[in-house]
Short mmCIF file of C-alpha atoms and ligand atoms in Angstrom, two decimals:
data_model
loop_
_atom_site.label_atom_id
_atom_site.label_comp_id
_atom_site.label_asym_id
_atom_site.label_seq_id
_atom_site.Cartn_x
_atom_site.Cartn_y
_atom_site.Cartn_z
CA MET W 234 3.20 204.88 128.31
CA SER W 235 6.22 203.47 129.93
CA TYR W 236 5.68 200.58 132.36
CA GLN W 237 9.32 199.40 134.92
CA GLY W 238 12.54 199.50 133.56
CA GLY W 239 11.28 201.52 130.35
CA THR W 240 9.12 198.93 127.93
CA PRO W 241 6.50 200.39 125.91
CA GLY W 242 2.89 199.12 128.02
CA TRP W 243 -0.55 200.14 126.86
CA LEU W 244 -3.68 200.68 129.21
CA ILE W 245 -7.30 199.96 128.21
CA THR W 246 -9.75 201.96 130.09
CA ARG W 247 -13.17 201.31 127.95
CA HIS W 248 -15.20 197.99 128.25
CA THR W 249 -15.24 196.17 124.31
CA GLU W 250 -11.50 196.44 124.05
CA ALA W 251 -10.64 195.24 127.49
CA LYS W 252 -13.15 191.99 127.44
CA GLU W 253 -11.25 191.97 123.49
CA LEU W 254 -7.74 192.23 124.60
CA LEU W 255 -8.96 189.31 127.61
CA THR W 256 -10.18 187.02 125.00
CA HIS W 257 -7.68 187.70 122.09
CA LYS W 258 -6.10 184.57 121.45
CA SER W 259 -2.27 187.22 120.84
CA PHE W 260 -1.91 188.46 123.98
CA SER W 261 -0.75 185.67 126.86
CA ALA W 262 -0.93 185.05 130.62
CA ARG W 263 2.06 183.65 131.05
CA GLN W 264 4.40 184.65 133.16
CA GLU W 265 8.18 185.01 132.26
CA GLY W 266 6.10 187.81 129.69
CA ILE W 267 4.35 190.00 133.02
CA ILE W 268 5.26 193.26 133.28
CA SER W 269 3.54 195.16 136.50
CA PRO W 270 2.16 198.18 135.44
CA VAL W 271 3.77 200.06 138.23
CA PRO W 272 6.85 200.15 140.73
CA THR W 273 7.64 196.63 142.59
CA GLU W 274 10.83 194.65 143.98
CA LEU W 275 8.92 192.58 142.79
CA ALA W 276 9.25 190.87 139.26
CA TYR W 277 8.94 187.04 137.96
CA ASP W 278 10.41 186.82 134.67
CA GLY W 279 10.37 182.99 135.03
CA PRO W 280 7.81 180.15 134.09
CA ALA W 281 4.71 179.53 136.21
CA ASP W 282 5.64 177.01 138.74
CA PRO W 283 4.21 174.51 138.29
CA GLY W 284 0.50 173.70 139.21
CA ALA W 285 0.21 177.60 138.98
CA PHE W 286 -2.26 178.03 136.54
CA ALA W 287 -3.46 181.23 136.85
CA LYS W 288 -0.48 182.26 135.75
CA THR W 289 -0.42 179.94 131.76
CA ASP W 290 -1.94 179.59 128.52
CA ASP W 291 -4.07 176.81 127.84
CA PRO W 292 -3.71 174.02 127.23
CA VAL W 293 -1.65 174.03 130.12
CA HIS W 294 -3.97 176.39 132.09
CA SER W 295 -7.40 174.95 130.97
CA LYS W 296 -5.66 171.29 132.54
CA TYR W 297 -5.16 172.19 135.11
CA ARG W 298 -8.44 174.65 136.47
CA LYS W 299 -10.99 172.05 135.14
CA LEU W 300 -9.19 169.47 137.63
CA VAL W 301 -11.30 172.08 140.68
CA THR W 302 -13.83 173.77 138.75
CA GLY W 303 -16.14 170.74 139.59
CA PHE W 304 -16.17 172.92 143.15
CA PHE W 305 -16.54 176.17 142.41
CA THR W 306 -19.75 175.83 140.49
CA VAL W 307 -23.53 177.75 141.02
CA ARG W 308 -24.06 175.43 142.97
CA ARG W 309 -21.29 173.92 144.48
CA THR W 310 -20.54 177.08 146.57
CA ARG W 311 -24.05 178.17 147.07
CA GLN W 312 -24.37 174.15 149.24
CA LEU W 313 -21.60 175.44 150.82
CA ALA W 314 -23.41 178.42 152.39
CA PRO W 315 -24.05 176.80 155.24
CA MET W 316 -20.25 176.24 156.15
CA ILE W 317 -20.13 179.78 155.62
CA GLU W 318 -22.50 180.93 157.99
CA ARG W 319 -21.51 178.83 160.35
CA ILE W 320 -18.26 180.41 160.38
CA VAL W 321 -19.27 184.17 159.72
CA HIS W 322 -21.02 183.48 162.69
CA GLU W 323 -17.72 182.67 165.21
CA GLN W 324 -16.51 185.48 163.28
CA LEU W 325 -19.35 187.47 164.59
CA ASP W 326 -19.23 186.39 168.28
CA ASP W 327 -15.21 187.41 168.74
CA LEU W 328 -16.43 191.00 167.09
CA GLU W 329 -18.99 191.93 169.73
CA LYS W 330 -16.96 190.21 172.11
CA ALA W 331 -13.97 192.04 171.34
CA GLY W 332 -16.84 195.52 171.51
CA PRO W 333 -16.68 198.55 169.76
CA GLY W 334 -13.83 200.06 168.11
CA ALA W 335 -12.58 196.63 167.03
CA ASP W 336 -11.62 196.14 163.99
CA LEU W 337 -13.56 194.67 161.48
CA VAL W 338 -10.87 193.90 158.78
CA GLU W 339 -8.91 191.75 161.34
CA VAL W 340 -12.41 189.90 163.12
CA PHE W 341 -14.26 189.56 160.67
CA ALA W 342 -12.97 190.53 156.40
CA GLU W 343 -10.09 188.76 156.54
CA SER W 344 -10.82 185.91 158.86
CA VAL W 345 -13.97 184.70 157.12
CA PRO W 346 -12.52 183.52 153.48
CA SER W 347 -9.38 182.31 154.19
CA ARG W 348 -11.03 180.70 157.33
CA VAL W 349 -13.85 178.81 154.03
CA MET W 350 -10.27 177.95 151.80
CA CYS W 351 -8.21 176.01 154.96
CA GLU W 352 -12.09 173.81 154.96
CA MET W 353 -12.16 173.86 151.70
CA ILE W 354 -8.64 172.46 150.84
CA GLY W 355 -8.62 171.14 154.38
CA VAL W 356 -5.70 173.27 155.41
CA PRO W 357 -5.31 172.97 159.95
CA GLU W 358 -6.38 175.91 161.33
CA SER W 359 -2.82 177.25 163.37
CA GLU W 360 -1.86 177.56 160.05
CA ARG W 361 -3.85 179.85 158.50
CA LYS W 362 -2.70 182.96 160.16
CA SER W 363 1.02 182.86 159.22
CA LEU W 364 -0.54 182.28 155.30
CA GLN W 365 -2.05 184.87 155.52
CA ARG W 366 0.59 186.54 156.62
CA HIS W 367 2.49 185.34 153.12
CA VAL W 368 0.02 186.01 150.62
CA GLU W 369 -0.30 189.94 152.09
CA THR W 370 3.44 189.60 151.99
CA LEU W 371 3.56 188.48 148.40
CA GLY W 372 0.06 190.91 147.68
CA ARG W 373 2.25 193.92 148.82
CA LEU W 374 4.37 196.03 146.79
CA SER W 375 6.28 197.37 148.37
CA SER W 376 8.04 193.91 149.61
CA THR W 377 11.15 193.71 149.87
CA VAL W 378 12.42 191.57 147.84
CA PRO W 379 14.48 189.61 151.05
CA GLU W 380 10.70 189.47 151.78
CA ALA W 381 9.29 188.61 149.48
CA LEU W 382 12.12 185.24 149.38
CA ALA W 383 11.17 184.56 153.42
CA ALA W 384 7.36 184.49 152.92
CA VAL W 385 7.74 182.34 149.39
CA SER W 386 10.56 179.74 151.73
CA GLY W 387 7.62 180.47 154.39
CA MET W 388 4.95 179.19 151.55
CA SER W 389 6.94 176.16 150.74
CA GLY W 390 8.18 174.82 153.71
CA PHE W 391 4.72 174.85 154.96
CA LEU W 392 3.88 172.84 151.26
CA THR W 393 6.15 170.68 151.88
CA ARG W 394 4.77 169.85 154.89
CA PHE W 395 0.96 169.45 154.50
CA VAL W 396 0.78 168.03 150.84
CA PRO W 397 2.63 164.81 151.51
CA SER W 398 1.13 163.96 154.57
CA ARG W 399 -1.82 164.39 152.98
CA MET W 400 -0.74 162.29 149.76
CA ASP W 401 -0.86 159.57 152.56
CA ASP W 402 -3.33 160.41 153.96
CA PRO W 403 -6.30 161.85 151.10
CA ARG W 404 -9.26 163.46 153.12
CA ASP W 405 -12.70 163.85 151.49
CA ASP W 406 -11.67 167.56 150.52
CA ILE W 407 -10.43 169.26 147.00
CA LEU W 408 -6.84 168.86 147.81
CA GLY W 409 -7.65 165.37 148.73
CA ASP W 410 -9.92 164.43 146.10
CA LEU W 411 -7.04 166.08 143.27
CA ILE W 412 -4.60 163.46 144.92
CA ARG W 413 -7.51 161.00 144.35
CA GLY W 414 -7.46 161.61 140.71
CA GLY W 415 -3.85 160.27 140.38
CA GLN W 416 -2.97 163.34 137.89
CA LEU W 417 -1.21 164.93 139.76
CA THR W 418 2.20 165.38 140.76
CA GLU W 419 3.22 166.12 145.05
CA GLN W 420 4.66 169.46 142.25
CA GLU W 421 1.73 169.73 141.53
CA LEU W 422 -0.32 169.62 143.70
CA MET W 423 1.76 171.92 145.85
CA GLY W 424 0.87 174.64 142.86
CA MET W 425 -2.56 174.16 142.97
CA THR W 426 -3.15 174.33 146.56
CA ALA W 427 -1.10 177.73 147.18
CA THR W 428 -3.12 179.01 143.90
CA LEU W 429 -6.18 178.76 145.86
CA ILE W 430 -4.25 180.03 149.08
CA THR W 431 -3.22 182.94 147.25
CA GLY W 432 -6.11 182.83 144.84
CA ALA W 433 -8.80 183.35 147.70
CA PHE W 434 -6.86 184.95 150.91
CA ASP W 435 -6.83 188.44 150.29
CA THR W 436 -9.23 189.17 147.69
CA THR W 437 -12.07 188.06 149.17
CA GLY W 438 -11.05 189.74 151.95
CA ASN W 439 -10.71 193.38 150.35
CA MET W 440 -14.26 193.26 149.21
CA LEU W 441 -15.86 191.48 153.16
CA ALA W 442 -14.25 194.96 153.90
CA MET W 443 -14.55 197.56 150.74
CA GLY W 444 -17.45 196.95 150.96
CA VAL W 445 -18.65 196.72 154.58
CA TYR W 446 -16.83 200.89 154.55
CA ALA W 447 -18.97 201.09 151.03
CA LEU W 448 -22.49 200.74 152.39
CA LEU W 449 -21.22 203.03 155.13
CA GLU W 450 -20.37 205.77 153.77
CA HIS W 451 -23.33 206.14 151.09
CA PRO W 452 -26.31 205.06 154.19
CA ASP W 453 -29.52 205.36 151.67
CA GLN W 454 -27.92 202.73 149.53
CA LEU W 455 -27.33 201.21 152.54
CA ALA W 456 -31.09 201.67 154.56
CA LYS W 457 -31.96 200.08 150.84
CA LEU W 458 -30.85 197.37 151.66
CA GLN W 459 -31.88 196.57 154.74
CA GLU W 460 -35.22 197.71 153.58
CA ASP W 461 -35.17 195.15 151.07
CA PRO W 462 -32.54 192.16 151.38
CA GLU W 463 -34.37 190.35 147.99
CA LEU W 464 -31.43 193.27 146.76
CA MET W 465 -28.53 191.25 148.46
CA GLY W 466 -27.96 189.54 144.54
CA ALA W 467 -27.50 192.94 142.83
CA ALA W 468 -26.00 194.65 145.58
CA VAL W 469 -22.99 192.24 145.70
CA GLU W 470 -22.71 193.14 141.61
CA GLU W 471 -23.10 196.44 141.59
CA LEU W 472 -20.09 196.33 145.32
CA LEU W 473 -18.29 194.28 143.37
CA ARG W 474 -18.39 196.41 139.95
CA PHE W 475 -17.96 200.19 141.84
CA LEU W 476 -15.31 199.08 144.12
CA THR W 477 -12.53 196.78 141.91
CA ILE W 478 -10.18 195.76 144.43
CA SER W 479 -7.87 194.56 141.39
CA HIS W 480 -7.23 198.08 141.14
CA LEU W 481 -4.26 197.74 139.16
CA GLY W 482 -6.24 195.14 136.71
CA ALA W 483 -5.13 192.14 134.48
CA SER W 484 -2.43 192.49 132.39
CA ARG W 485 -0.81 189.97 128.96
CA TRP W 486 1.53 190.29 126.63
CA ALA W 487 2.10 190.21 123.12
CA LEU W 488 2.89 187.19 121.58
CA GLU W 489 3.82 188.87 118.09
CA ASP W 490 2.87 192.11 115.99
CA VAL W 491 -0.86 192.56 116.22
CA GLU W 492 -3.04 195.14 115.01
CA PHE W 493 -4.99 196.35 118.48
CA ALA W 494 -7.91 199.07 118.63
CA GLY W 495 -6.24 200.62 115.83
CA GLN W 496 -2.26 200.60 117.04
CA THR W 497 -0.16 198.17 116.51
CA ILE W 498 1.46 196.11 120.07
CA LYS W 499 4.55 194.62 119.31
CA LYS W 500 5.63 191.33 120.51
CA GLY W 501 6.91 191.20 123.84
CA GLU W 502 4.67 194.60 125.01
CA VAL W 503 2.58 194.46 127.78
CA VAL W 504 -1.50 195.43 127.81
CA THR W 505 -3.17 196.18 130.91
CA VAL W 506 -6.77 196.53 131.54
CA ALA W 507 -7.42 199.74 133.89
CA LEU W 508 -10.58 198.06 135.86
CA PRO W 509 -11.64 199.87 137.82
CA ALA W 510 -11.58 202.65 135.10
CA VAL W 511 -13.34 200.00 131.98
CA ASN W 512 -15.81 198.18 135.31
CA ARG W 513 -16.63 203.18 135.04
CA ASP W 514 -16.64 202.76 132.23
CA PRO W 515 -19.74 205.51 131.04
CA GLU W 516 -20.14 204.36 127.46
CA ARG W 517 -21.06 200.81 129.33
CA TYR W 518 -22.40 202.84 132.38
CA GLU W 519 -24.99 204.85 133.37
CA ASN W 520 -23.88 207.32 136.34
CA PRO W 521 -20.88 204.74 136.26
CA ASP W 522 -19.50 207.65 140.00
CA GLN W 523 -22.34 206.06 140.68
CA LEU W 524 -23.01 203.43 144.24
CA ASP W 525 -26.44 202.50 143.64
CA ILE W 526 -27.18 198.46 144.10
CA GLY W 527 -31.28 198.57 142.20
CA ARG W 528 -28.26 198.78 139.05
CA THR W 529 -29.55 196.29 136.66
CA ASP W 530 -26.77 195.70 134.08
CA HIS W 531 -24.68 193.17 136.08
CA GLY W 532 -22.05 192.88 132.99
CA HIS W 533 -19.26 193.78 135.35
CA LEU W 534 -15.67 192.77 134.72
CA GLY W 535 -14.65 193.19 138.26
CA LEU W 536 -13.72 189.08 138.06
CA GLY W 537 -11.98 189.28 135.02
CA HIS W 538 -12.84 187.98 131.39
CA GLY W 539 -11.95 185.50 129.36
CA VAL W 540 -10.44 181.90 130.13
CA HIS W 541 -9.06 183.73 133.09
CA GLN W 542 -12.20 184.74 134.41
CA CYS W 543 -11.71 184.18 138.38
CA LEU W 544 -12.57 180.75 139.45
CA GLY W 545 -13.44 181.82 142.84
CA GLN W 546 -15.91 183.75 142.42
CA HIS W 547 -18.89 182.23 142.95
CA LEU W 548 -17.95 180.87 146.11
CA ALA W 549 -16.68 184.96 146.52
CA ARG W 550 -20.51 185.51 145.86
CA THR W 551 -21.69 183.32 148.70
CA ILE W 552 -19.96 185.41 151.18
CA LEU W 553 -20.25 188.33 150.12
CA ARG W 554 -23.75 188.03 150.33
CA VAL W 555 -24.03 185.70 153.65
CA GLY W 556 -21.33 187.64 155.33
CA TYR W 557 -23.37 191.32 154.54
CA GLU W 558 -26.30 190.02 154.99
CA ALA W 559 -25.60 188.37 159.31
CA LEU W 560 -23.12 191.42 159.30
CA PHE W 561 -25.53 194.71 159.48
CA ASP W 562 -28.27 191.92 160.79
CA ARG W 563 -26.76 190.97 163.60
CA PHE W 564 -25.58 195.05 164.07
CA PRO W 565 -27.68 197.40 162.57
CA THR W 566 -26.75 199.92 163.81
CA LEU W 567 -23.06 199.76 162.84
CA ARG W 568 -20.51 202.61 162.00
CA LEU W 569 -17.09 203.52 161.85
CA ALA W 570 -15.36 204.07 164.97
CA VAL W 571 -12.58 207.04 163.78
CA PRO W 572 -13.79 209.25 160.76
CA SER W 573 -13.79 207.98 157.62
CA ASP W 574 -10.88 209.72 156.68
CA GLU W 575 -9.18 208.79 159.35
CA ILE W 576 -9.35 205.23 157.39
CA GLN W 577 -6.06 204.03 155.58
CA MET W 578 -6.01 202.58 152.40
CA ARG W 579 -3.43 199.13 151.50
CA GLU W 580 -2.78 201.23 147.69
CA ASP W 581 0.49 199.03 147.91
CA PHE W 582 -0.62 196.08 147.55
CA VAL W 583 -2.45 194.07 144.05
CA HIS W 584 -6.03 194.31 145.40
CA TYR W 585 -7.57 197.41 147.50
CA GLY W 586 -8.76 197.58 150.74
CA PRO W 587 -8.48 199.27 154.31
CA SER W 588 -5.59 198.12 155.98
CA ALA W 589 -7.77 198.68 159.43
CA LEU W 590 -11.82 198.80 159.82
CA PRO W 591 -12.34 200.40 163.22
CA VAL W 592 -16.39 199.90 164.04
CA THR W 593 -18.78 200.21 166.53
CA TRP W 594 -22.42 200.17 167.60
CA ASP W 595 -25.11 200.57 169.76
CA ASP W 596 -25.94 197.56 172.28
CA MET C 209 -34.71 179.98 118.47
CA ARG C 210 -31.90 177.88 119.36
CA ILE C 211 -28.95 177.28 121.79
CA THR C 212 -25.68 176.04 121.63
CA ALA C 213 -23.02 175.84 124.00
CA ASP C 214 -19.61 174.04 123.23
CA ARG C 215 -18.63 172.23 126.29
CA GLU C 216 -15.19 172.81 124.43
CA VAL C 217 -14.08 176.29 124.99
CA CYS C 218 -15.95 176.46 127.97
CA CYS C 219 -13.65 177.63 131.11
CA ALA C 220 -16.40 176.54 133.28
CA ALA C 221 -17.17 180.17 134.48
CA GLY C 222 -20.26 180.10 135.41
CA GLN C 223 -22.39 182.93 134.17
CA CYS C 224 -24.64 180.94 131.80
CA ALA C 225 -26.04 179.05 135.43
CA LEU C 226 -25.59 182.29 137.62
CA ILE C 227 -27.93 184.15 135.59
CA ALA C 228 -30.91 181.68 133.79
CA PRO C 229 -29.95 178.53 136.26
CA ASP C 230 -33.39 176.92 134.24
CA LEU C 231 -31.58 176.88 131.23
CA PHE C 232 -27.72 175.88 133.01
CA ASP C 233 -26.59 174.10 134.79
CA GLN C 234 -22.75 172.67 135.38
CA SER C 235 -21.03 169.93 135.64
CA ASP C 236 -19.99 168.05 138.76
CA GLU C 237 -16.89 167.10 137.11
CA ASP C 238 -14.66 169.71 135.80
CA GLY C 239 -17.61 172.31 136.26
CA SER C 240 -18.60 173.05 132.70
CA VAL C 241 -21.64 173.61 131.21
CA VAL C 242 -24.50 171.28 130.93
CA LEU C 243 -27.47 172.76 128.60
CA LEU C 244 -30.42 171.72 130.18
CA ASP C 245 -32.39 173.57 127.40
CA ALA C 246 -31.61 174.52 123.83
CA GLN C 247 -35.17 176.00 122.81
CA PRO C 248 -36.11 178.02 125.26
CA ASP C 249 -39.05 180.32 124.34
CA THR C 250 -38.89 183.22 123.19
CA GLY C 251 -39.22 185.99 125.75
CA ARG C 252 -36.33 184.63 127.35
CA LEU C 253 -34.46 186.16 124.64
CA ASP C 254 -33.14 189.39 126.76
CA VAL C 255 -31.79 187.05 129.15
CA LEU C 256 -29.84 184.57 126.64
CA ARG C 257 -28.59 187.59 125.07
CA GLU C 258 -26.96 188.67 128.50
CA VAL C 259 -25.48 184.58 129.34
CA VAL C 260 -24.14 185.04 126.39
CA SER C 261 -22.96 188.22 126.39
CA ARG C 262 -21.22 187.56 129.35
CA CYS C 263 -20.17 184.23 129.35
CA PRO C 264 -16.21 184.86 128.60
CA THR C 265 -15.18 182.67 126.32
CA GLY C 266 -18.16 182.77 123.67
CA ALA C 267 -18.54 179.09 124.53
CA ILE C 268 -22.50 179.92 123.97
CA ARG C 269 -24.38 180.80 121.10
CA LEU C 270 -27.59 182.12 120.11
CA GLN C 271 -29.35 181.39 116.27
CA GLU C 272 -32.22 183.80 116.92
CA GLU C 273 -33.34 183.29 113.25
CA PRO C 274 -37.22 182.43 113.50
CA GLY C 275 -38.72 178.48 113.22
CA ALA C 276 -35.33 177.86 114.04
S1 SF4 G 77 -20.83 181.42 131.01
FE1 SF4 G 77 -19.54 179.88 129.64
S2 SF4 G 77 -17.65 179.45 130.28
FE2 SF4 G 77 -18.71 179.79 131.36
S3 SF4 G 77 -20.19 178.29 132.25
FE3 SF4 G 77 -20.87 179.04 131.10
S4 SF4 G 77 -20.36 178.05 128.62
FE4 SF4 G 77 -18.72 178.33 129.76
#
């Protein structure tokens, strides 16, 4: 297929080949070679900023990633449950106060993960909303270049105020730990902080909102979950598979001419893994288009695969589990306040989700 | 049955610790895999196969031959 600007590119829709591509040594995740499979004015053709490890290859990637992975292990992220519960309940208090008709995206889905990440890095609450807007602008494919530049400068304005101030006064949080580790320059610390913020804000927020929307649209599944809370872990995995909010997939480019899946991929050509298609590959999943929280096969690629597999995945899992549980517990009669087909979707974003989700409930 | 886990290859994605927390943990320092039991019960074969298929880097290997 033809990518932006007429560059030839490839799309993977099968599970087996997706896993193969994402672990293939001849394909790079470096920002300078990636071309978006859909048109956007926001093209980045230079190397990633120092510390922005998601868009680099090993060994650069693993050097940075290893410095923070200790904070995101299965065990450590589960230990964060009490903090996450507190934030979830505070946001649910706000939802209650706002009353029926309130927008679940704004009051709940968008606020919970951004507050959690801000606490983990030590970002003051007063900065959160504006950071949220910058991340949003950068994730919107229809943003214009001036809009994106304004967001970039807003972000870097914050980082140049925030990071040096913490270098003088490191706290007991991820950034403090990185500073005390003494291995990173100021520039690298800024790149790492930006990566953690952009990685955490939008992704989990869209999953929270989309998951609620999906459950409300599948009342049989929601009822099953409310009857047996033990199903929550499996439900979260199934929602990650079924919804696959990274709907534009993961892209890599060929570092050399490669024979792959019976095709010759030329050096520089881009291959995109269509994650939503892969996660509904009929060769891999039975009834792939069905949301079934009782499914026991959890090998989905909703969080990627290979060395770039989502760093924050277990944190996201904990937020989703705690979030859905508390929401349906406190608002057992929760339902959409408008007909389902009036819900607007963010189709022009890197991550898919509803732009607003007006909800109501019985008092 | 024998498991090996290569900490150099591991990207600390934690699939192993998620699926089989009694067999795998992750280090607090860099999140890389910590093998808790290298020779588990053969009854865990299915779980281990799932770990191997979901480990995103191929860091975990399983030798299934009897007596190993
Ligand atoms: S699943 Fe693989 S990459 Fe992830 S922590 Fe375990 S060994 Fe490491």
